[in-house]
mmCIF file of N, CA, C and O in Angstrom:
data_model
loop_
_atom_site.group_PDB
_atom_site.id
_atom_site.type_symbol
_atom_site.label_atom_id
_atom_site.label_comp_id
_atom_site.label_asym_id
_atom_site.label_seq_id
_atom_site.Cartn_x
_atom_site.Cartn_y
_atom_site.Cartn_z
ATOM 1 N N MET H 1 34.673 -35.861 8.158
ATOM 2 C CA MET H 1 34.886 -34.698 7.320
ATOM 3 C C MET H 1 36.200 -34.034 7.695
ATOM 4 O O MET H 1 36.522 -33.919 8.861
ATOM 5 N N THR H 2 36.822 -33.534 6.672
ATOM 6 C CA THR H 2 38.079 -32.846 6.917
ATOM 7 C C THR H 2 37.806 -31.382 7.234
ATOM 8 O O THR H 2 36.717 -30.856 7.011
ATOM 9 N N THR H 3 38.806 -30.746 7.723
ATOM 10 C CA THR H 3 38.684 -29.326 8.060
ATOM 11 C C THR H 3 38.404 -28.503 6.816
ATOM 12 O O THR H 3 37.599 -27.569 6.852
ATOM 13 N N GLU H 4 39.041 -28.864 5.730
ATOM 14 C CA GLU H 4 38.834 -28.135 4.476
ATOM 15 C C GLU H 4 37.385 -28.248 4.012
ATOM 16 O O GLU H 4 36.779 -27.265 3.576
ATOM 17 N N THR H 5 36.807 -29.420 4.119
ATOM 18 C CA THR H 5 35.409 -29.630 3.735
ATOM 19 C C THR H 5 34.490 -28.796 4.614
ATOM 20 O O THR H 5 33.536 -28.168 4.130
ATOM 21 N N LEU H 6 34.740 -28.777 5.915
ATOM 22 C CA LEU H 6 33.935 -27.988 6.835
ATOM 23 C C LEU H 6 34.010 -26.493 6.508
ATOM 24 O O LEU H 6 33.008 -25.769 6.596
ATOM 25 N N ILE H 7 35.174 -26.048 6.138
ATOM 26 C CA ILE H 7 35.342 -24.631 5.775
ATOM 27 C C ILE H 7 34.517 -24.318 4.530
ATOM 28 O O ILE H 7 33.808 -23.305 4.478
ATOM 29 N N TRP H 8 34.563 -25.209 3.531
ATOM 30 C CA TRP H 8 33.784 -24.976 2.312
ATOM 31 C C TRP H 8 32.279 -25.001 2.601
ATOM 32 O O TRP H 8 31.511 -24.185 2.069
ATOM 33 N N VAL H 9 31.843 -25.896 3.431
ATOM 34 C CA VAL H 9 30.422 -25.955 3.802
ATOM 35 C C VAL H 9 30.025 -24.655 4.508
ATOM 36 O O VAL H 9 28.974 -24.070 4.232
ATOM 37 N N ALA H 10 30.859 -24.193 5.412
ATOM 38 C CA ALA H 10 30.585 -22.945 6.131
ATOM 39 C C ALA H 10 30.527 -21.765 5.172
ATOM 40 O O ALA H 10 29.648 -20.890 5.286
ATOM 41 N N VAL H 11 31.439 -21.719 4.221
ATOM 42 C CA VAL H 11 31.455 -20.629 3.239
ATOM 43 C C VAL H 11 30.170 -20.653 2.410
ATOM 44 O O VAL H 11 29.541 -19.613 2.188
ATOM 45 N N VAL H 12 29.749 -21.828 1.961
ATOM 46 C CA VAL H 12 28.530 -21.954 1.167
ATOM 47 C C VAL H 12 27.318 -21.511 1.986
ATOM 48 O O VAL H 12 26.453 -20.781 1.497
ATOM 49 N N VAL H 13 27.264 -21.934 3.237
ATOM 50 C CA VAL H 13 26.143 -21.539 4.104
ATOM 51 C C VAL H 13 26.118 -20.025 4.283
ATOM 52 O O VAL H 13 25.053 -19.391 4.189
ATOM 53 N N VAL H 14 27.243 -19.426 4.523
ATOM 54 C CA VAL H 14 27.312 -17.967 4.699
ATOM 55 C C VAL H 14 26.880 -17.258 3.419
ATOM 56 O O VAL H 14 26.122 -16.285 3.471
ATOM 57 N N VAL H 15 27.308 -17.742 2.277
ATOM 58 C CA VAL H 15 26.932 -17.124 1.004
ATOM 59 C C VAL H 15 25.424 -17.243 0.778
ATOM 60 O O VAL H 15 24.763 -16.275 0.383
ATOM 61 N N VAL H 16 24.866 -18.406 1.043
ATOM 62 C CA VAL H 16 23.422 -18.602 0.862
ATOM 63 C C VAL H 16 22.639 -17.688 1.795
ATOM 64 O O VAL H 16 21.661 -17.053 1.390
ATOM 65 N N VAL H 17 23.054 -17.584 3.038
ATOM 66 C CA VAL H 17 22.377 -16.698 3.995
ATOM 67 C C VAL H 17 22.498 -15.243 3.552
ATOM 68 O O VAL H 17 21.523 -14.472 3.626
ATOM 69 N N ALA H 18 23.646 -14.848 3.065
ATOM 70 C CA ALA H 18 23.838 -13.470 2.597
ATOM 71 C C ALA H 18 22.943 -13.178 1.394
ATOM 72 O O ALA H 18 22.316 -12.104 1.322
ATOM 73 N N ILE H 19 22.849 -14.101 0.459
ATOM 74 C CA ILE H 19 21.988 -13.917 -0.710
ATOM 75 C C ILE H 19 20.529 -13.811 -0.287
ATOM 76 O O ILE H 19 19.778 -12.962 -0.767
ATOM 77 N N ALA H 20 20.120 -14.665 0.658
ATOM 78 C CA ALA H 20 18.739 -14.620 1.147
ATOM 79 C C ALA H 20 18.452 -13.283 1.836
ATOM 80 O O ALA H 20 17.378 -12.695 1.657
ATOM 81 N N ALA H 21 19.401 -12.787 2.598
ATOM 82 C CA ALA H 21 19.215 -11.510 3.292
ATOM 83 C C ALA H 21 19.090 -10.357 2.299
ATOM 84 O O ALA H 21 18.226 -9.488 2.442
ATOM 85 N N VAL H 22 19.929 -10.351 1.289
ATOM 86 C CA VAL H 22 19.867 -9.297 0.267
ATOM 87 C C VAL H 22 18.547 -9.384 -0.490
ATOM 88 O O VAL H 22 17.893 -8.361 -0.741
ATOM 89 N N ALA H 23 18.124 -10.582 -0.840
ATOM 90 C CA ALA H 23 16.854 -10.753 -1.553
ATOM 91 C C ALA H 23 15.696 -10.239 -0.699
ATOM 92 O O ALA H 23 14.794 -9.552 -1.198
ATOM 93 N N TYR H 24 15.708 -10.553 0.588
ATOM 94 C CA TYR H 24 14.662 -10.082 1.496
ATOM 95 C C TYR H 24 14.625 -8.553 1.541
ATOM 96 O O TYR H 24 13.555 -7.943 1.455
ATOM 97 N N LEU H 25 15.790 -7.925 1.662
ATOM 98 C CA LEU H 25 15.854 -6.463 1.728
ATOM 99 C C LEU H 25 15.379 -5.815 0.431
ATOM 100 O O LEU H 25 14.662 -4.811 0.448
ATOM 101 N N VAL H 26 15.738 -6.398 -0.698
ATOM 102 C CA VAL H 26 15.315 -5.855 -1.994
ATOM 103 C C VAL H 26 13.799 -5.974 -2.143
ATOM 104 O O VAL H 26 13.124 -5.027 -2.551
ATOM 105 N N LEU H 27 13.252 -7.134 -1.804
ATOM 106 C CA LEU H 27 11.800 -7.326 -1.910
ATOM 107 C C LEU H 27 11.045 -6.378 -0.978
ATOM 108 O O LEU H 27 10.019 -5.814 -1.348
ATOM 109 N N ARG H 28 11.539 -6.193 0.221
ATOM 110 C CA ARG H 28 10.898 -5.278 1.172
ATOM 111 C C ARG H 28 10.924 -3.848 0.649
ATOM 112 O O ARG H 28 9.939 -3.121 0.735
ATOM 113 N N HIS H 29 12.057 -3.457 0.065
ATOM 114 C CA HIS H 29 12.182 -2.114 -0.503
ATOM 115 C C HIS H 29 11.212 -1.923 -1.673
ATOM 116 O O HIS H 29 10.563 -0.874 -1.791
ATOM 117 N N GLN H 30 11.100 -2.926 -2.532
ATOM 118 C CA GLN H 30 10.170 -2.845 -3.663
ATOM 119 C C GLN H 30 8.724 -2.776 -3.190
ATOM 120 O O GLN H 30 7.918 -2.003 -3.708
ATOM 121 N N ARG H 31 8.391 -3.583 -2.195
ATOM 122 C CA ARG H 31 7.021 -3.584 -1.657
ATOM 123 C C ARG H 31 6.693 -2.233 -1.039
ATOM 124 O O ARG H 31 5.615 -1.680 -1.232
ATOM 125 N N ARG H 32 7.644 -1.660 -0.316
ATOM 126 C CA ARG H 32 7.453 -0.345 0.295
ATOM 127 C C ARG H 32 7.257 0.717 -0.794
ATOM 128 O O ARG H 32 6.374 1.569 -0.678
ATOM 129 N N GLY H 33 8.061 0.663 -1.833
ATOM 130 C CA GLY H 33 7.920 1.620 -2.928
ATOM 131 C C GLY H 33 6.584 1.487 -3.639
ATOM 132 O O GLY H 33 5.954 2.482 -3.998
ATOM 133 N N ARG H 34 6.131 0.252 -3.814
ATOM 134 C CA ARG H 34 4.834 0.024 -4.466
ATOM 135 C C ARG H 34 3.700 0.577 -3.613
ATOM 136 O O ARG H 34 2.793 1.230 -4.121
ATOM 137 N N LEU H 35 3.756 0.350 -2.302
ATOM 138 C CA LEU H 35 2.725 0.885 -1.412
ATOM 139 C C LEU H 35 2.737 2.414 -1.423
ATOM 140 O O LEU H 35 1.696 3.060 -1.468
ATOM 141 N N ARG H 36 3.931 2.986 -1.375
ATOM 142 C CA ARG H 36 4.054 4.444 -1.369
ATOM 143 C C ARG H 36 3.496 5.034 -2.664
ATOM 144 O O ARG H 36 2.800 6.048 -2.649
ATOM 145 N N GLU H 37 3.765 4.371 -3.784
ATOM 146 C CA GLU H 37 3.264 4.845 -5.075
ATOM 147 C C GLU H 37 1.749 4.684 -5.174
ATOM 148 O O GLU H 37 1.040 5.565 -5.646
ATOM 149 N N ARG H 38 1.239 3.557 -4.697
ATOM 150 C CA ARG H 38 -0.195 3.277 -4.792
ATOM 151 C C ARG H 38 -1.024 4.179 -3.886
ATOM 152 O O ARG H 38 -2.068 4.662 -4.285
ATOM 153 N N PHE H 39 -0.559 4.415 -2.664
ATOM 154 C CA PHE H 39 -1.359 5.154 -1.699
ATOM 155 C C PHE H 39 -1.002 6.637 -1.610
ATOM 156 O O PHE H 39 -1.769 7.414 -1.036
ATOM 157 N N GLY H 40 0.134 7.044 -2.139
ATOM 158 C CA GLY H 40 0.501 8.464 -2.145
ATOM 159 C C GLY H 40 0.516 9.052 -0.746
ATOM 160 O O GLY H 40 1.116 8.495 0.172
ATOM 161 N N PRO H 41 -0.162 10.199 -0.548
ATOM 162 C CA PRO H 41 -0.160 10.860 0.759
ATOM 163 C C PRO H 41 -0.758 9.993 1.875
ATOM 164 O O PRO H 41 -0.401 10.136 3.036
ATOM 165 N N GLU H 42 -1.638 9.076 1.518
ATOM 166 C CA GLU H 42 -2.234 8.192 2.520
ATOM 167 C C GLU H 42 -1.175 7.293 3.165
ATOM 168 O O GLU H 42 -1.285 6.920 4.331
ATOM 169 N N TYR H 43 -0.113 6.971 2.412
ATOM 170 C CA TYR H 43 0.979 6.172 2.965
ATOM 171 C C TYR H 43 1.613 6.917 4.139
ATOM 172 O O TYR H 43 1.790 6.366 5.221
ATOM 173 N N GLU H 44 1.945 8.186 3.914
ATOM 174 C CA GLU H 44 2.582 8.986 4.968
ATOM 175 C C GLU H 44 1.638 9.205 6.146
ATOM 176 O O GLU H 44 2.059 9.167 7.302
ATOM 177 N N ARG H 45 0.370 9.427 5.868
ATOM 178 C CA ARG H 45 -0.617 9.637 6.925
ATOM 179 C C ARG H 45 -0.745 8.379 7.789
ATOM 180 O O ARG H 45 -0.761 8.460 9.022
ATOM 181 N N THR H 46 -0.819 7.222 7.152
ATOM 182 C CA THR H 46 -0.930 5.961 7.887
ATOM 183 C C THR H 46 0.337 5.707 8.690
ATOM 184 O O THR H 46 0.276 5.244 9.835
ATOM 185 N N LEU H 47 1.469 6.033 8.118
ATOM 186 C CA LEU H 47 2.747 5.869 8.810
ATOM 187 C C LEU H 47 2.784 6.727 10.076
ATOM 188 O O LEU H 47 3.233 6.285 11.133
ATOM 189 N N ALA H 48 2.265 7.953 9.981
ATOM 190 C CA ALA H 48 2.250 8.847 11.144
ATOM 191 C C ALA H 48 1.282 8.347 12.217
ATOM 192 O O ALA H 48 1.517 8.559 13.413
ATOM 193 N N GLU H 49 0.206 7.686 11.814
ATOM 194 C CA GLU H 49 -0.810 7.221 12.765
ATOM 195 C C GLU H 49 -0.401 5.927 13.476
ATOM 196 O O GLU H 49 -0.862 5.671 14.582
ATOM 197 N N GLN H 50 0.424 5.125 12.847
ATOM 198 C CA GLN H 50 0.791 3.819 13.412
ATOM 199 C C GLN H 50 2.048 3.941 14.268
ATOM 200 O O GLN H 50 2.808 4.895 14.147
ATOM 201 N N GLU H 51 2.270 2.916 15.095
ATOM 202 C CA GLU H 51 3.421 2.947 15.993
ATOM 203 C C GLU H 51 4.750 2.696 15.281
ATOM 204 O O GLU H 51 5.796 3.131 15.725
ATOM 205 N N ASN H 52 4.702 1.995 14.126
ATOM 206 C CA ASN H 52 5.935 1.769 13.367
ATOM 207 C C ASN H 52 5.605 1.511 11.899
ATOM 208 O O ASN H 52 4.451 1.321 11.538
ATOM 209 N N ARG H 53 6.635 1.516 11.083
ATOM 210 C CA ARG H 53 6.461 1.358 9.638
ATOM 211 C C ARG H 53 5.850 0.003 9.281
ATOM 212 O O ARG H 53 4.996 -0.101 8.414
ATOM 213 N N GLY H 54 6.248 -1.043 9.972
ATOM 214 C CA GLY H 54 5.716 -2.374 9.687
ATOM 215 C C GLY H 54 4.216 -2.446 9.900
ATOM 216 O O GLY H 54 3.487 -3.017 9.079
ATOM 217 N N ALA H 55 3.743 -1.851 10.996
ATOM 218 C CA ALA H 55 2.305 -1.861 11.280
ATOM 219 C C ALA H 55 1.550 -1.052 10.230
ATOM 220 O O ALA H 55 0.467 -1.449 9.782
ATOM 221 N N ALA H 56 2.111 0.087 9.825
ATOM 222 C CA ALA H 56 1.460 0.920 8.814
ATOM 223 C C ALA H 56 1.380 0.191 7.482
ATOM 224 O O ALA H 56 0.330 0.189 6.824
ATOM 225 N N GLU H 57 2.464 -0.443 7.082
ATOM 226 C CA GLU H 57 2.459 -1.154 5.803
ATOM 227 C C GLU H 57 1.553 -2.379 5.848
ATOM 228 O O GLU H 57 0.908 -2.703 4.858
ATOM 229 N N GLN H 58 1.461 -3.017 6.987
ATOM 230 C CA GLN H 58 0.554 -4.149 7.121
ATOM 231 C C GLN H 58 -0.893 -3.679 6.972
ATOM 232 O O GLN H 58 -1.702 -4.332 6.312
ATOM 233 N N GLU H 59 -1.219 -2.539 7.554
ATOM 234 C CA GLU H 59 -2.576 -1.995 7.414
ATOM 235 C C GLU H 59 -2.885 -1.657 5.958
ATOM 236 O O GLU H 59 -3.977 -1.950 5.453
ATOM 237 N N LEU H 60 -1.927 -1.061 5.259
ATOM 238 C CA LEU H 60 -2.146 -0.713 3.853
ATOM 239 C C LEU H 60 -2.308 -1.959 2.988
ATOM 240 O O LEU H 60 -3.148 -1.992 2.088
ATOM 241 N N ARG H 61 -1.529 -3.003 3.272
ATOM 242 C CA ARG H 61 -1.688 -4.257 2.525
ATOM 243 C C ARG H 61 -3.054 -4.876 2.798
ATOM 244 O O ARG H 61 -3.694 -5.419 1.888
ATOM 245 N N ALA H 62 -3.522 -4.770 4.042
ATOM 246 C CA ALA H 62 -4.857 -5.289 4.375
ATOM 247 C C ALA H 62 -5.926 -4.522 3.610
ATOM 248 O O ALA H 62 -6.907 -5.105 3.132
ATOM 249 N N ARG H 63 -5.749 -3.220 3.461
ATOM 250 C CA ARG H 63 -6.692 -2.417 2.668
ATOM 251 C C ARG H 63 -6.708 -2.895 1.224
ATOM 252 O O ARG H 63 -7.766 -3.017 0.604
ATOM 253 N N GLU H 64 -5.509 -3.133 0.676
ATOM 254 C CA GLU H 64 -5.430 -3.626 -0.705
ATOM 255 C C GLU H 64 -6.196 -4.935 -0.865
ATOM 256 O O GLU H 64 -6.911 -5.129 -1.844
ATOM 257 N N GLU H 65 -6.035 -5.830 0.101
ATOM 258 C CA GLU H 65 -6.710 -7.132 0.020
ATOM 259 C C GLU H 65 -8.229 -6.973 0.106
ATOM 260 O O GLU H 65 -8.964 -7.639 -0.611
ATOM 261 N N ARG H 66 -8.696 -6.066 0.984
ATOM 262 C CA ARG H 66 -10.147 -5.856 1.096
ATOM 263 C C ARG H 66 -10.709 -5.298 -0.208
ATOM 264 O O ARG H 66 -11.757 -5.726 -0.677
ATOM 265 N N VAL H 67 -10.011 -4.343 -0.804
ATOM 266 C CA VAL H 67 -10.486 -3.735 -2.045
ATOM 267 C C VAL H 67 -10.456 -4.749 -3.185
ATOM 268 O O VAL H 67 -11.347 -4.772 -4.031
ATOM 269 N N ALA H 68 -9.456 -5.631 -3.187
ATOM 270 C CA ALA H 68 -9.352 -6.635 -4.243
ATOM 271 C C ALA H 68 -10.547 -7.589 -4.226
ATOM 272 O O ALA H 68 -10.930 -8.130 -5.265
ATOM 273 N N GLU H 69 -11.159 -7.765 -3.065
ATOM 274 C CA GLU H 69 -12.311 -8.661 -2.957
ATOM 275 C C GLU H 69 -13.608 -8.008 -3.428
ATOM 276 O O GLU H 69 -14.599 -8.698 -3.653
ATOM 277 N N LEU H 70 -13.619 -6.693 -3.580
ATOM 278 C CA LEU H 70 -14.839 -5.995 -3.988
ATOM 279 C C LEU H 70 -15.084 -6.152 -5.485
ATOM 280 O O LEU H 70 -14.144 -6.258 -6.271
ATOM 281 N N ASP H 71 -16.338 -6.131 -5.856
ATOM 282 C CA ASP H 71 -16.719 -6.205 -7.267
ATOM 283 C C ASP H 71 -16.957 -4.777 -7.763
ATOM 284 O O ASP H 71 -18.087 -4.298 -7.789
ATOM 285 N N ILE H 72 -15.878 -4.103 -8.117
ATOM 286 C CA ILE H 72 -15.960 -2.702 -8.536
ATOM 287 C C ILE H 72 -16.066 -2.655 -10.057
ATOM 288 O O ILE H 72 -15.200 -3.168 -10.766
ATOM 289 N N ARG H 73 -17.154 -2.048 -10.517
ATOM 290 C CA ARG H 73 -17.380 -1.929 -11.955
ATOM 291 C C ARG H 73 -17.621 -0.463 -12.295
ATOM 292 O O ARG H 73 -18.145 0.288 -11.473
ATOM 293 N N PRO H 74 -17.297 -0.047 -13.507
ATOM 294 C CA PRO H 74 -17.550 1.340 -13.906
ATOM 295 C C PRO H 74 -19.054 1.612 -13.957
ATOM 296 O O PRO H 74 -19.854 0.725 -14.249
ATOM 297 N N LEU H 75 -19.417 2.852 -13.653
ATOM 298 C CA LEU H 75 -20.824 3.249 -13.743
ATOM 299 C C LEU H 75 -21.236 3.399 -15.195
ATOM 300 O O LEU H 75 -20.422 3.745 -16.061
ATOM 301 N N GLU H 76 -22.508 3.183 -15.430
ATOM 302 C CA GLU H 76 -23.064 3.484 -16.747
ATOM 303 C C GLU H 76 -23.010 5.006 -16.926
ATOM 304 O O GLU H 76 -23.073 5.755 -15.947
ATOM 305 N N PRO H 77 -22.906 5.487 -18.168
ATOM 306 C CA PRO H 77 -22.790 6.936 -18.392
ATOM 307 C C PRO H 77 -23.913 7.744 -17.730
ATOM 308 O O PRO H 77 -23.654 8.800 -17.142
ATOM 309 N N GLU H 78 -25.141 7.274 -17.792
ATOM 310 C CA GLU H 78 -26.251 8.014 -17.192
ATOM 311 C C GLU H 78 -26.115 8.091 -15.663
ATOM 312 O O GLU H 78 -26.322 9.139 -15.065
ATOM 313 N N SER H 79 -25.731 6.982 -15.055
ATOM 314 C CA SER H 79 -25.529 6.973 -13.601
ATOM 315 C C SER H 79 -24.380 7.898 -13.218
ATOM 316 O O SER H 79 -24.443 8.609 -12.226
ATOM 317 N N ARG H 80 -23.339 7.895 -14.019
ATOM 318 C CA ARG H 80 -22.188 8.761 -13.752
ATOM 319 C C ARG H 80 -22.611 10.222 -13.758
ATOM 320 O O ARG H 80 -22.240 10.993 -12.884
ATOM 321 N N ARG H 81 -23.435 10.615 -14.767
ATOM 322 C CA ARG H 81 -23.900 12.001 -14.841
ATOM 323 C C ARG H 81 -24.760 12.344 -13.625
ATOM 324 O O ARG H 81 -24.630 13.415 -13.038
ATOM 325 N N THR H 82 -25.651 11.436 -13.251
ATOM 326 C CA THR H 82 -26.543 11.679 -12.104
ATOM 327 C C THR H 82 -25.733 11.908 -10.830
ATOM 328 O O THR H 82 -25.980 12.856 -10.083
ATOM 329 N N TYR H 83 -24.750 11.038 -10.578
ATOM 330 C CA TYR H 83 -23.935 11.176 -9.374
ATOM 331 C C TYR H 83 -23.053 12.423 -9.437
ATOM 332 O O TYR H 83 -22.816 13.070 -8.411
ATOM 333 N N ALA H 84 -22.581 12.787 -10.613
ATOM 334 C CA ALA H 84 -21.759 13.983 -10.751
ATOM 335 C C ALA H 84 -22.575 15.232 -10.417
ATOM 336 O O ALA H 84 -22.103 16.120 -9.702
ATOM 337 N N VAL H 85 -23.805 15.293 -10.914
ATOM 338 C CA VAL H 85 -24.679 16.445 -10.619
ATOM 339 C C VAL H 85 -24.968 16.496 -9.121
ATOM 340 O O VAL H 85 -24.892 17.554 -8.491
ATOM 341 N N ALA H 86 -25.294 15.353 -8.526
ATOM 342 C CA ALA H 86 -25.583 15.308 -7.089
ATOM 343 C C ALA H 86 -24.368 15.742 -6.274
ATOM 344 O O ALA H 86 -24.497 16.470 -5.282
ATOM 345 N N GLY H 87 -23.195 15.336 -6.693
ATOM 346 C CA GLY H 87 -21.973 15.729 -5.993
ATOM 347 C C GLY H 87 -21.722 17.220 -6.073
ATOM 348 O O GLY H 87 -21.344 17.859 -5.090
ATOM 349 N N ARG H 88 -21.946 17.801 -7.252
ATOM 350 C CA ARG H 88 -21.764 19.254 -7.396
ATOM 351 C C ARG H 88 -22.760 20.002 -6.514
ATOM 352 O O ARG H 88 -22.408 20.990 -5.880
ATOM 353 N N ARG H 89 -24.004 19.535 -6.481
ATOM 354 C CA ARG H 89 -25.014 20.175 -5.620
ATOM 355 C C ARG H 89 -24.586 20.110 -4.160
ATOM 356 O O ARG H 89 -24.704 21.083 -3.428
ATOM 357 N N CYS H 90 -24.124 18.957 -3.752
ATOM 358 C CA CYS H 90 -23.720 18.765 -2.363
ATOM 359 C C CYS H 90 -22.559 19.683 -2.009
ATOM 360 O O CYS H 90 -22.555 20.321 -0.962
ATOM 361 N N ARG H 91 -21.586 19.787 -2.893
ATOM 362 C CA ARG H 91 -20.442 20.663 -2.639
ATOM 363 C C ARG H 91 -20.867 22.118 -2.614
ATOM 364 O O ARG H 91 -20.392 22.889 -1.793
ATOM 365 N N SER H 92 -21.789 22.520 -3.506
ATOM 366 C CA SER H 92 -22.198 23.920 -3.529
ATOM 367 C C SER H 92 -22.996 24.257 -2.278
ATOM 368 O O SER H 92 -22.864 25.340 -1.717
ATOM 369 N N VAL H 93 -23.837 23.347 -1.793
ATOM 370 C CA VAL H 93 -24.584 23.585 -0.551
ATOM 371 C C VAL H 93 -23.609 23.684 0.612
ATOM 372 O O VAL H 93 -23.730 24.573 1.461
ATOM 373 N N SER H 94 -22.597 22.805 0.654
ATOM 374 C CA SER H 94 -21.613 22.853 1.728
ATOM 375 C C SER H 94 -20.852 24.163 1.706
ATOM 376 O O SER H 94 -20.611 24.771 2.743
ATOM 377 N N SER H 95 -20.483 24.636 0.526
ATOM 378 C CA SER H 95 -19.734 25.893 0.453
ATOM 379 C C SER H 95 -20.623 27.074 0.822
ATOM 380 O O SER H 95 -20.166 28.037 1.429
ATOM 381 N N MET H 96 -21.922 27.008 0.498
ATOM 382 C CA MET H 96 -22.826 28.079 0.898
ATOM 383 C C MET H 96 -22.958 28.133 2.411
ATOM 384 O O MET H 96 -22.989 29.208 3.004
ATOM 385 N N ARG H 97 -22.990 26.993 3.059
ATOM 386 C CA ARG H 97 -23.077 26.950 4.522
ATOM 387 C C ARG H 97 -21.831 27.575 5.138
ATOM 388 O O ARG H 97 -21.917 28.278 6.134
ATOM 389 N N LEU H 98 -20.681 27.304 4.568
ATOM 390 C CA LEU H 98 -19.445 27.868 5.092
ATOM 391 C C LEU H 98 -19.443 29.388 4.934
ATOM 392 O O LEU H 98 -19.000 30.100 5.822
ATOM 393 N N VAL H 99 -19.922 29.891 3.804
ATOM 394 C CA VAL H 99 -19.939 31.327 3.540
ATOM 395 C C VAL H 99 -20.910 32.029 4.475
ATOM 396 O O VAL H 99 -20.657 33.121 4.964
ATOM 397 N N SER H 100 -22.036 31.400 4.785
ATOM 398 C CA SER H 100 -23.055 32.043 5.590
ATOM 399 C C SER H 100 -22.702 32.096 7.080
ATOM 400 O O SER H 100 -23.367 32.765 7.837
ATOM 401 N N ARG H 101 -21.663 31.414 7.506
ATOM 402 C CA ARG H 101 -21.271 31.423 8.933
ATOM 403 C C ARG H 101 -20.618 32.679 9.329
ATOM 404 O O ARG H 101 -20.001 33.454 8.903
#
């Protein structure tokens, strides 16, 4: 190989590595934005609890995967009403306990 050929090979390798690095950074930024949008305040809370951003984002992705495996279906209207009434009762009892202290 000539020196000129080696230079061109080196330039191509550097360009490919640079493109891969930029693609990695863009994908990481998009993934971070998606997690922040999906989890809202929980994203910041998890970030504060973990030792670094990578660990926090890994935990949030693990949560997403666990939830994706669940068979979550909407409640029937009657069940929804029953649970809504029970929830209101529970909240009103809790607030009465706080007031009586």
